[in-house]
Short mmCIF file of C-alpha atoms and ligand atoms in Angstrom, two decimals:
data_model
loop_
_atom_site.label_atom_id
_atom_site.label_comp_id
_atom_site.label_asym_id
_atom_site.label_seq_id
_atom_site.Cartn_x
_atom_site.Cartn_y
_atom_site.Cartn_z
CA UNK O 1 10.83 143.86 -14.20
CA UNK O 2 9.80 143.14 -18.12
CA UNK O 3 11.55 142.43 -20.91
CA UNK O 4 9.79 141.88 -24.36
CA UNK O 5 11.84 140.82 -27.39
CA UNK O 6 10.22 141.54 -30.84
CA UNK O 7 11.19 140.30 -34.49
CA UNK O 8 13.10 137.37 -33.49
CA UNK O 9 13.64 135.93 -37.40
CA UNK O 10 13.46 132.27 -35.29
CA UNK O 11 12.65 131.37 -31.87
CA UNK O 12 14.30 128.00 -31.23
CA UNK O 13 13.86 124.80 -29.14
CA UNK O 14 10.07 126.11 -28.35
CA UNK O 15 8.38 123.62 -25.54
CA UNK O 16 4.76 124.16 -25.10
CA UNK O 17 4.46 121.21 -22.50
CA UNK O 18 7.14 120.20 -20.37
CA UNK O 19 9.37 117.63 -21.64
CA UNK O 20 12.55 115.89 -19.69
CA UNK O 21 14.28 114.96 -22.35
CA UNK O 22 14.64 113.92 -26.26
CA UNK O 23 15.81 110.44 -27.44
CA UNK O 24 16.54 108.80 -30.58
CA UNK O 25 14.68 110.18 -33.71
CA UNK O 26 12.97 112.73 -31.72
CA UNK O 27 16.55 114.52 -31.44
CA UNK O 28 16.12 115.41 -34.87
CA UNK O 29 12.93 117.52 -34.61
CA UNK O 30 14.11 121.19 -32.92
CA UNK O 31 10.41 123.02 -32.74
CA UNK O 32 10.45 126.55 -33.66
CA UNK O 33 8.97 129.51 -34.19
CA UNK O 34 9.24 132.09 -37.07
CA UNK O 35 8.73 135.66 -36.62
CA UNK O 36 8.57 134.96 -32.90
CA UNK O 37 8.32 137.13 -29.85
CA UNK O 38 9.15 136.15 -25.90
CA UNK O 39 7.89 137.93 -22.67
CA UNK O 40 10.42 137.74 -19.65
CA UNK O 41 9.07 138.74 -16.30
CA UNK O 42 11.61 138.87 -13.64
CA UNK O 43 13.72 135.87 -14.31
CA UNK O 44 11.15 133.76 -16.15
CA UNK O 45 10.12 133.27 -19.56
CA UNK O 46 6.17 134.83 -18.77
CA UNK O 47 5.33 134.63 -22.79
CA UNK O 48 5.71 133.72 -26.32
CA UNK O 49 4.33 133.16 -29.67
CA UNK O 50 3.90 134.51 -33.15
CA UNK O 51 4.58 138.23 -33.83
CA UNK O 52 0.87 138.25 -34.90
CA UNK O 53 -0.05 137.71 -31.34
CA UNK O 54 2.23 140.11 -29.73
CA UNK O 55 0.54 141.55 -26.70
CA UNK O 56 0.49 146.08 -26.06
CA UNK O 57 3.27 146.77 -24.15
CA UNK O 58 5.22 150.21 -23.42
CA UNK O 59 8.18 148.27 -21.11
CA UNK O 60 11.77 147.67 -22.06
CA UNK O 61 11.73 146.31 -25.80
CA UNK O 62 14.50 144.42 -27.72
CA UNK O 63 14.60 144.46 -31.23
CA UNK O 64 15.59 140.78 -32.34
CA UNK O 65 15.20 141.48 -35.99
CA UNK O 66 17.30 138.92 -38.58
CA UNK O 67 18.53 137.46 -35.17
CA UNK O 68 17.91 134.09 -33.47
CA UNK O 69 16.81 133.68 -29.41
CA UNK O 70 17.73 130.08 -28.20
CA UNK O 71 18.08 128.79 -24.62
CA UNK O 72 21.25 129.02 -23.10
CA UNK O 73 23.65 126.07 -23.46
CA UNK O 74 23.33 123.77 -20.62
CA UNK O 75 26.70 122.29 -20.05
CA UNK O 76 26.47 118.97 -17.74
CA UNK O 77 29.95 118.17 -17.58
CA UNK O 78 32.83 120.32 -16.43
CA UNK O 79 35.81 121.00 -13.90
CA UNK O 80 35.80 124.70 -13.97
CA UNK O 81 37.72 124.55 -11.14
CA UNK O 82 41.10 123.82 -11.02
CA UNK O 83 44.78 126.14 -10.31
CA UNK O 84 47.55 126.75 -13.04
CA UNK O 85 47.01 124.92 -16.34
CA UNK O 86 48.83 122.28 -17.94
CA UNK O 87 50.41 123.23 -20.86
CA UNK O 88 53.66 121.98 -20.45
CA UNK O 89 51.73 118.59 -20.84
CA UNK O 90 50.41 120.18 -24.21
CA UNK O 91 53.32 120.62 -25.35
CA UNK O 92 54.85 117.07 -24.29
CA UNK O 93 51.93 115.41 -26.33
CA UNK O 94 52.66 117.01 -29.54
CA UNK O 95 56.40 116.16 -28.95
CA UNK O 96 54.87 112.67 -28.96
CA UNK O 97 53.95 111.74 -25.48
CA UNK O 98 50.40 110.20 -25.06
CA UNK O 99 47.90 111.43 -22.11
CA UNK O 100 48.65 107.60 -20.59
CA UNK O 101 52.63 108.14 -20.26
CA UNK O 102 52.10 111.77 -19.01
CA UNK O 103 49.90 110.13 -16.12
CA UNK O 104 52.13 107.50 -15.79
CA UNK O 105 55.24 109.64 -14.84
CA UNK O 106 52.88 112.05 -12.34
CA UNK O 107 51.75 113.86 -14.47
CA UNK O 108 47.84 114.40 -15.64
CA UNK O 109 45.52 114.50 -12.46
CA UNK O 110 48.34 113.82 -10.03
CA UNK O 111 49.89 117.46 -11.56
CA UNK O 112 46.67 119.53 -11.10
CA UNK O 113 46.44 118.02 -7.40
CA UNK O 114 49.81 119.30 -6.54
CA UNK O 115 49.20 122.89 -7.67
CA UNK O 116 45.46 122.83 -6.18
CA UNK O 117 47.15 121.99 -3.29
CA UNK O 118 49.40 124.77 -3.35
CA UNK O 119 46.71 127.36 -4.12
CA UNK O 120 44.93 129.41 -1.52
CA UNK O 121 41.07 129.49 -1.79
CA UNK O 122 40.83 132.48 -2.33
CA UNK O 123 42.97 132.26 -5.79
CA UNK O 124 41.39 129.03 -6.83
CA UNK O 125 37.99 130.91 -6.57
CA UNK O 126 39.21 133.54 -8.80
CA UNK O 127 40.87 131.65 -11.43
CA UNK O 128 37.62 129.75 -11.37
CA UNK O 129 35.40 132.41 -11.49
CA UNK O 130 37.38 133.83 -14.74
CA UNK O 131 36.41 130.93 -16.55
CA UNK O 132 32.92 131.08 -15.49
CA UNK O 133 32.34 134.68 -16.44
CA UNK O 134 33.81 133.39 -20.03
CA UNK O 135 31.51 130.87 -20.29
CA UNK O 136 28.69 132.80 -19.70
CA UNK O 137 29.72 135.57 -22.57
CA UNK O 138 29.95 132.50 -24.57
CA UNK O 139 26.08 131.61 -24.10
CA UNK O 140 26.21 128.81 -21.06
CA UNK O 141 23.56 129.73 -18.80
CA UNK O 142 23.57 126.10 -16.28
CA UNK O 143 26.31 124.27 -15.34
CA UNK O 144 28.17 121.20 -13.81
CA UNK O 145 31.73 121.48 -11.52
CA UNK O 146 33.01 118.59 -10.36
CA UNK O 147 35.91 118.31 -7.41
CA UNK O 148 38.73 115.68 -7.83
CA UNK O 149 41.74 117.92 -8.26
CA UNK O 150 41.65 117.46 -4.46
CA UNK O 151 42.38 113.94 -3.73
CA UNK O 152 42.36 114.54 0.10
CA UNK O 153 39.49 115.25 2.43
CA UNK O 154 41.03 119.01 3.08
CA UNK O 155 41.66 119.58 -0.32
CA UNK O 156 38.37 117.93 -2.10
CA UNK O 157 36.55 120.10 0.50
CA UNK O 158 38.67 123.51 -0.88
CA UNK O 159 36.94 122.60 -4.01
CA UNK O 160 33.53 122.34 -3.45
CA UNK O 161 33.79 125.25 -1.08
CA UNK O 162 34.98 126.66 -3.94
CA UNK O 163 32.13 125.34 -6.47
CA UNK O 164 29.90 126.71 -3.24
CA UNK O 165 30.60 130.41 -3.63
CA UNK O 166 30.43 130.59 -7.16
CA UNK O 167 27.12 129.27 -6.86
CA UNK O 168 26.12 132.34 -4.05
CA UNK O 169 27.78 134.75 -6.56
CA UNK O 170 26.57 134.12 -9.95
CA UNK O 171 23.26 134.32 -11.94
CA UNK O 172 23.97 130.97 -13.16
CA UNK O 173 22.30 127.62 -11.88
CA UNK O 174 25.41 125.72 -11.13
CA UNK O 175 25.48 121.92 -9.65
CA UNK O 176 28.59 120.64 -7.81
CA UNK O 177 30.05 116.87 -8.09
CA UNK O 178 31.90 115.04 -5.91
CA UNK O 179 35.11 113.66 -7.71
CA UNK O 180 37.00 112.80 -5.13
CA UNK O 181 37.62 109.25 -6.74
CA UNK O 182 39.24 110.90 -9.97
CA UNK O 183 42.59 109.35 -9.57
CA UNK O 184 44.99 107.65 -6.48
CA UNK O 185 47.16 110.00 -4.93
CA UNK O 186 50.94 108.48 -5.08
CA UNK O 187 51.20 108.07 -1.47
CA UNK O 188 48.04 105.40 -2.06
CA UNK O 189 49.45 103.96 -5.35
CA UNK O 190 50.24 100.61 -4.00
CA UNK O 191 46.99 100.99 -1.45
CA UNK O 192 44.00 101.48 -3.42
CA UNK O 193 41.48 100.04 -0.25
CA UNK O 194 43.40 102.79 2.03
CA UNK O 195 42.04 105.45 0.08
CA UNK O 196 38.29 104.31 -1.43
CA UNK O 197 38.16 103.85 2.81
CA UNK O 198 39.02 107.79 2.69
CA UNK O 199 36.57 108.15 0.05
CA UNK O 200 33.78 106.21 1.83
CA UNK O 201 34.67 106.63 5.72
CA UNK O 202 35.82 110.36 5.83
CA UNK O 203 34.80 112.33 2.24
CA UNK O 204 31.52 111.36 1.56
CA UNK O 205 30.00 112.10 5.00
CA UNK O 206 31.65 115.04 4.98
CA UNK O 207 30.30 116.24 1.71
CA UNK O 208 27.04 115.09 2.29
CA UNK O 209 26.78 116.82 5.91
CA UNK O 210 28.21 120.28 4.75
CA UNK O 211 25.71 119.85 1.16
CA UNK O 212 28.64 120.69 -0.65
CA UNK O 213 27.40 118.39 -3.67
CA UNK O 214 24.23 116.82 -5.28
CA UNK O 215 26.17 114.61 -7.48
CA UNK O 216 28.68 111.74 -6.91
CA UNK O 217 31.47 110.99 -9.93
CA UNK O 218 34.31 108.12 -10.30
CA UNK O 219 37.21 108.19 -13.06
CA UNK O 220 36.03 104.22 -13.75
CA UNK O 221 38.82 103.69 -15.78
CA UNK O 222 41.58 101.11 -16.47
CA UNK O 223 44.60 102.49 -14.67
CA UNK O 224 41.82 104.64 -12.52
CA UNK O 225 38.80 103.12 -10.42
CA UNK O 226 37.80 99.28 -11.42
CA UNK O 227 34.49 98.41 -12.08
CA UNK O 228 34.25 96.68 -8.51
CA UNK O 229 36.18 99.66 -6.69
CA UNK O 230 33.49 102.64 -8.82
CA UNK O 231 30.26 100.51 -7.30
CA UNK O 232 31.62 100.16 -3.87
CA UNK O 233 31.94 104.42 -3.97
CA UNK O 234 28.71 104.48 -5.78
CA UNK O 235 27.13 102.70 -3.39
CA UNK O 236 28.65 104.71 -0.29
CA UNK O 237 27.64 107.88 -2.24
CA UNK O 238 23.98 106.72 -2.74
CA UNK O 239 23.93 106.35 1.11
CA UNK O 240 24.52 109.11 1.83
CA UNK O 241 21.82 110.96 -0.93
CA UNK O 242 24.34 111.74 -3.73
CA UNK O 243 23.22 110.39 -7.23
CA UNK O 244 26.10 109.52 -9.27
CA UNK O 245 27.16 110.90 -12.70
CA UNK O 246 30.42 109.41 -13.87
CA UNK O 247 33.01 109.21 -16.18
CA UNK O 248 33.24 105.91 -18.20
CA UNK O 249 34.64 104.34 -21.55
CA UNK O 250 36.76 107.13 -22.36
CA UNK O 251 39.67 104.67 -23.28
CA UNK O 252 38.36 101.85 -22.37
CA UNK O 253 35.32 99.68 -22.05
CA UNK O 254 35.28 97.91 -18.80
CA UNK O 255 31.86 97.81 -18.21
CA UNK O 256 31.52 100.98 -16.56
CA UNK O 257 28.36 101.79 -18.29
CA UNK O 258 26.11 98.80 -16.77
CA UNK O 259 27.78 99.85 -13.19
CA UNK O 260 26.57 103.42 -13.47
CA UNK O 261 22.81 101.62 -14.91
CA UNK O 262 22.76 99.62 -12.01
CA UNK O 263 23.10 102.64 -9.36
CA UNK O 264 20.92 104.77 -11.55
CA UNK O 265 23.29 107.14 -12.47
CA UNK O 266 21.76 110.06 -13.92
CA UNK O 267 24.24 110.54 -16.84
CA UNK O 268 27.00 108.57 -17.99
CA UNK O 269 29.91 110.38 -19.50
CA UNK O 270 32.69 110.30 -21.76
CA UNK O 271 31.67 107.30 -24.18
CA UNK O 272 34.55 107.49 -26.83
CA UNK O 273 34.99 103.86 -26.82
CA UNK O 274 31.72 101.95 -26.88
CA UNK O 275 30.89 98.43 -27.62
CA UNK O 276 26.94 97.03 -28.75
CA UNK O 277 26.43 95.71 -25.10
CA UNK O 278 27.07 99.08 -24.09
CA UNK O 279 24.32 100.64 -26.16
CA UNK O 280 22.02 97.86 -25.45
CA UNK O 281 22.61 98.25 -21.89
CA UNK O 282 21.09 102.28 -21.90
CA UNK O 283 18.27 101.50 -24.13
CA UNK O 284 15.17 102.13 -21.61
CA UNK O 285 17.32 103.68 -18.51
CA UNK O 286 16.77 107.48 -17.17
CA UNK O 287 20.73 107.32 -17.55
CA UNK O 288 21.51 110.15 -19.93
CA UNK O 289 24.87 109.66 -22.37
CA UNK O 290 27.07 112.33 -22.75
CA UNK O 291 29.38 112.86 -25.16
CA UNK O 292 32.58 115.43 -24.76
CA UNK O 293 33.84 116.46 -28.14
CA UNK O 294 36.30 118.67 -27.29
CA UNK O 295 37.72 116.71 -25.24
CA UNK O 296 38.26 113.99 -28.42
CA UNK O 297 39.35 117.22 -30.29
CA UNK O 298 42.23 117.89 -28.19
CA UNK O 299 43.03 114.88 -27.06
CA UNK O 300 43.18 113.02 -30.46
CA UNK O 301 41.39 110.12 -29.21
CA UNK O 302 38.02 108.35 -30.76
CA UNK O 303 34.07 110.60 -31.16
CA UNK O 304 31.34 108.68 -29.12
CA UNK O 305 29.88 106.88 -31.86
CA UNK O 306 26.15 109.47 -31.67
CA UNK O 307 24.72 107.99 -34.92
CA UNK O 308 25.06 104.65 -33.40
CA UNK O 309 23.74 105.43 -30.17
CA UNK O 310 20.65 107.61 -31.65
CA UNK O 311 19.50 104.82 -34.52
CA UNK O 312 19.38 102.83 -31.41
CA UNK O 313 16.71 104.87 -29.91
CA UNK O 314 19.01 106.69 -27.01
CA UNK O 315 19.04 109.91 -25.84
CA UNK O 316 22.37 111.76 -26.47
CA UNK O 317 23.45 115.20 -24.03
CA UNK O 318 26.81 117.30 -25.13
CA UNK O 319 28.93 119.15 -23.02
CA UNK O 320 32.52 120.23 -22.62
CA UNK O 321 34.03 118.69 -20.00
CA UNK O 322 36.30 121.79 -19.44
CA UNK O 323 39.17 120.90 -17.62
CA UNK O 324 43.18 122.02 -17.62
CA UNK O 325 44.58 118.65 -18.74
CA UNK O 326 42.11 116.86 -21.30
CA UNK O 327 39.78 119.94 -22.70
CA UNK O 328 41.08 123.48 -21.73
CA UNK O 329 38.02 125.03 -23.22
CA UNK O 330 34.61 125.75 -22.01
CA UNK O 331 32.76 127.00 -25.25
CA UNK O 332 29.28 125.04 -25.66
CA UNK O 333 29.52 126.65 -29.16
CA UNK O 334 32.45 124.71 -30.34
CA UNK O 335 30.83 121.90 -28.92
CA UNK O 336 28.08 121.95 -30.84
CA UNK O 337 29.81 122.44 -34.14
CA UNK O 338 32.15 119.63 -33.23
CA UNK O 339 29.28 117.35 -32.31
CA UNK O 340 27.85 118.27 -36.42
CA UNK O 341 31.32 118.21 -38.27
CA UNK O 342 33.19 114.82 -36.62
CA UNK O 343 29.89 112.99 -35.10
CA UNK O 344 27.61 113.81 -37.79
CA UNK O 345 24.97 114.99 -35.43
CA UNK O 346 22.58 117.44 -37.56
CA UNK O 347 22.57 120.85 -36.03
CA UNK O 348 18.79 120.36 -34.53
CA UNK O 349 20.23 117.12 -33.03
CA UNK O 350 23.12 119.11 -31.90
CA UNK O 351 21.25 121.76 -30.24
CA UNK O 352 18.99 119.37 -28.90
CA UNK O 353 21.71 117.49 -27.07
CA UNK O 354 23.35 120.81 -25.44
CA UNK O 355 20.23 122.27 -24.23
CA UNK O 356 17.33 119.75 -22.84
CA UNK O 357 19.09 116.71 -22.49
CA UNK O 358 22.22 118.84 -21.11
CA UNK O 359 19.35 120.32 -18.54
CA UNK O 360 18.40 116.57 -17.73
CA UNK O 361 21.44 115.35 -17.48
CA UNK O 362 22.08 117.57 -14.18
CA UNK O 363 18.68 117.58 -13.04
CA UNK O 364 17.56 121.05 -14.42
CA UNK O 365 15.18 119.98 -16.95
CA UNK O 366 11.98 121.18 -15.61
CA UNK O 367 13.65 124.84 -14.94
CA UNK O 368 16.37 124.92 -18.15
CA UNK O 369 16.98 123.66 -21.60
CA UNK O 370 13.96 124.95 -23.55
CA UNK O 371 11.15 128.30 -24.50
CA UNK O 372 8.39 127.26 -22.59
CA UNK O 373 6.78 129.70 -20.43
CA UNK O 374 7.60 129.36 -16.33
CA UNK O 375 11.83 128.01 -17.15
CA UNK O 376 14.41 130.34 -16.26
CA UNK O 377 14.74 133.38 -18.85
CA UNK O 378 18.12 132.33 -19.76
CA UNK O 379 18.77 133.04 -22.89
CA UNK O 380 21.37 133.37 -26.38
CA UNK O 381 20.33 136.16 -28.60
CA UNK O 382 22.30 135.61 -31.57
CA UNK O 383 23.57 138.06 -34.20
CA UNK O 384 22.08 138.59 -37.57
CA UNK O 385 22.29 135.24 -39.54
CA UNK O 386 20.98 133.44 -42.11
CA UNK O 387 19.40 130.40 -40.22
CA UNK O 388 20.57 128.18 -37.30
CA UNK O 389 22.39 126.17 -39.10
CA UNK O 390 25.22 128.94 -39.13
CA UNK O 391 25.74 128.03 -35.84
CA UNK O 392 28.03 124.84 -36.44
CA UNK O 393 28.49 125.58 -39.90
CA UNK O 394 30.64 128.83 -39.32
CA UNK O 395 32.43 127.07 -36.34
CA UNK O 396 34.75 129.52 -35.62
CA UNK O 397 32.95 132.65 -35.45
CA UNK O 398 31.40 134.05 -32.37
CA UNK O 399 27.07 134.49 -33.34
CA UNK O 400 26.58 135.44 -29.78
CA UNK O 401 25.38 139.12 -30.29
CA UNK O 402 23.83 139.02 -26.42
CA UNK O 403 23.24 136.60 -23.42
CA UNK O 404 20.20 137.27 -20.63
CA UNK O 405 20.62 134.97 -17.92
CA UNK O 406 18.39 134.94 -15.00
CA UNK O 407 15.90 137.87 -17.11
CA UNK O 408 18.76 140.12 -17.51
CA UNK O 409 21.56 141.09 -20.22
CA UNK O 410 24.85 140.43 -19.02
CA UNK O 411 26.56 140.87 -22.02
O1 NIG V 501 37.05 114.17 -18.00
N1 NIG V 501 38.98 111.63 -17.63
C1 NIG V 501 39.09 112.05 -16.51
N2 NIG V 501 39.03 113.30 -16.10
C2 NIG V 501 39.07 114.48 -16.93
C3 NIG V 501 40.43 114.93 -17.26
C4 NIG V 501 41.28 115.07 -16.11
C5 NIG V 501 42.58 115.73 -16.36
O2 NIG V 501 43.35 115.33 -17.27
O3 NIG V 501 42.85 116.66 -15.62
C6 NIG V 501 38.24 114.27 -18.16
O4 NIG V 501 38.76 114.19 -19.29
FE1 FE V 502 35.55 115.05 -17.09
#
């Protein structure tokens, strides 16, 4: 099966050689090409180059004129699945309740668990798989799911079972996280040891012998998982072959950040609140920071500080963190234009951040997250528009005209 695309007015995020990831001023270069064309074969980007150097071919042709063809978004941060919503909670907060007193009178975390819990499988698989299939329309073409609306063995395991066949059913390279240290479940409020020993002695070698995830997350957090209690499950986790990814400094510094450095986490997420050490600390790790805009959108609460982080020389990754009680929204798009309008990222930063460094940031760089001939052929054709920096600019519009994912259009 081939698929040639002609005319494309500007062929984005172009990667002759493989690259794992861009950092500091290089975020600011997005290579292109004008008057472009791309060769899929199967589900692989086969070709691409100048229109001049098309090559004779009588197979299935798309005609990109006036249009842009980018990578798909690759979103590194998300719990796509979860049962119900919270929008009572929504509603609380603009009546003047913060996300801290919600959690602090069971709601939050502790409210997702208790309808996860009461939700077979079978419906938290399709709830889930809704939001997936929106996604995708919306141009993500890899992403994270994290558990931790579990918060038992049975019920972390649901998840990821969960995470498991959407993986078997979609085109979509998907990576699952272990979360099961998101928050302490009331019966273990007063007994924090009781259940990291859960964590450690029953759900990680449980995970880890039914490969239900690559990746190994803590909420490190004050209220959450201390500093001391987040490296004990890191450590367990890296025993047992899961690499950790984990949420830190989204209220709070508490010197998450130099916990994740120390276990090599592969990303470390969240960052609203950071301080100089923190930024010193990543300079020269393979620990990729990820910011969550929308999440700082809807929950009123600080933008990582990107300029800061990129005049310092770091790499920077975006994602959405889609979840039901801090970002009920999955769209990479908004994302990106959120990233450009409150952190003053420039649109090639911006795309930079969503695509390769999302990619690296869940281990998918050397298949995702650029055009360079052998990656998946996963792909945004946009509509007719007047360059790419329409894309955050007219933040509200839908430029998605079609999406191929795996070499094929699927919408
Ligand atoms: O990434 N911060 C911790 N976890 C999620 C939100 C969890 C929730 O409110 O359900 C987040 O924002
Ligand atoms: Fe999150």
């Amino acid at each position: 099966m081939q698929m040639l695309i002609t005319n494309i007015k500007e062929l984005l995020q172009v990667r002759e050689n493989h690259v794992d990831k861009v950092s500091g001023a290089e975020m600011a270069v997005l290579p292109t090409i004008k008057n472009a064309f791309l060769l899929i074969k199967n589900d692989t980007i086969r070709a691409f180059g100048k229109m001049e150097d098309c090559p004779q071919y009588d197979g299935e042709i798309i005609d990109a004129t006036g249009k842009m063809v980018l990578p798909s978004w690759c979103d590194s941060h998300t719990h796509i699945v979860y049962a119900g919503n919270r929008e009572q909670e929504f509603v609380d907060r603009i009546n003047g309740l913060t996300y801290e007193e919600i959690a602090n009178r069971g709601g939050g975390i502790l409210n997702s668990a208790k309808k996860l819990h009461e939700t077979s499988e079978e419906e938290i698989f399709e709830q889930s798989k809704a939001r997936l299939e929106e996604v995708m329309l919306l141009g993500t073409g890899a992403v994270e799911i994290k558990s931790g609306y579990g918060l038992s063995v049975e019920d972390e395991l649901k998840m990821l079972r969960v995470i498991r066949k959407l993986k078997a059913n979609y085109p979509m390279a998907i990576k699952a996280t272990f979360l099961g240290a998101h928050a302490f479940p009331t019966e273990f409020k007063q007994n924090h040891k009781g259940y990291i020993d859960l964590i450690i002695d029953e759900m990680i070698p449980l995970v880890a012998r039914e490969n239900l995830a690559e990746y190994i997350d803590v909420f490190c957090e004050t209220g959450y998982f201390s500093v001391a209690e987040t490296e004990r499950i890191l450590e367990a986790g890296k025993q047992h072959g899961l690499i950790p990814k984990i949420h830190v400094n989204q209220f709070n510094a508490i010197g998450g950040i130099q916990a994740g450095i120390k276990y090599n986490a592969l990303s470390v997420d969240h960052l609203e609140v950071m301080n100089p050490e923190d930024i010193e600390a990543l300079k020269n790790t393979d620990t990729m920071p990820v910011a969550l805009p929308s999440c700082s959108y809807f929950l009123s609460i600080p933008y990582t500080p990107a300029r800061d982080m990129l005049n310092a020389g770091l790499p920077l990754a975006l994602a959405t963190d889609f979840n039901p009680g801090s970002t009920p929204s999955g769209n990479m798009n908004f994302v990106v234009a959120t990233a450009c309008i409150k952190m003053r990222l420039t649109p090639e930063e911006a795309i930079n951040a969503a695509t390769i460094n999302g990619a690296y940031a869940m281990g998918l760089s050397q298949t995702h997250g650029s055009i360079t001939v052998g990656k998946k052929a996963n792909l945004i054709v946009t509509k007719q528009i007047p360059s790419f920096y329409q894309l955050p600019y007219a933040f509200g519009s839908n430029l998605i005209d079609s999406v191929i994912l795996d070499g094929q259009i699927i919408g």
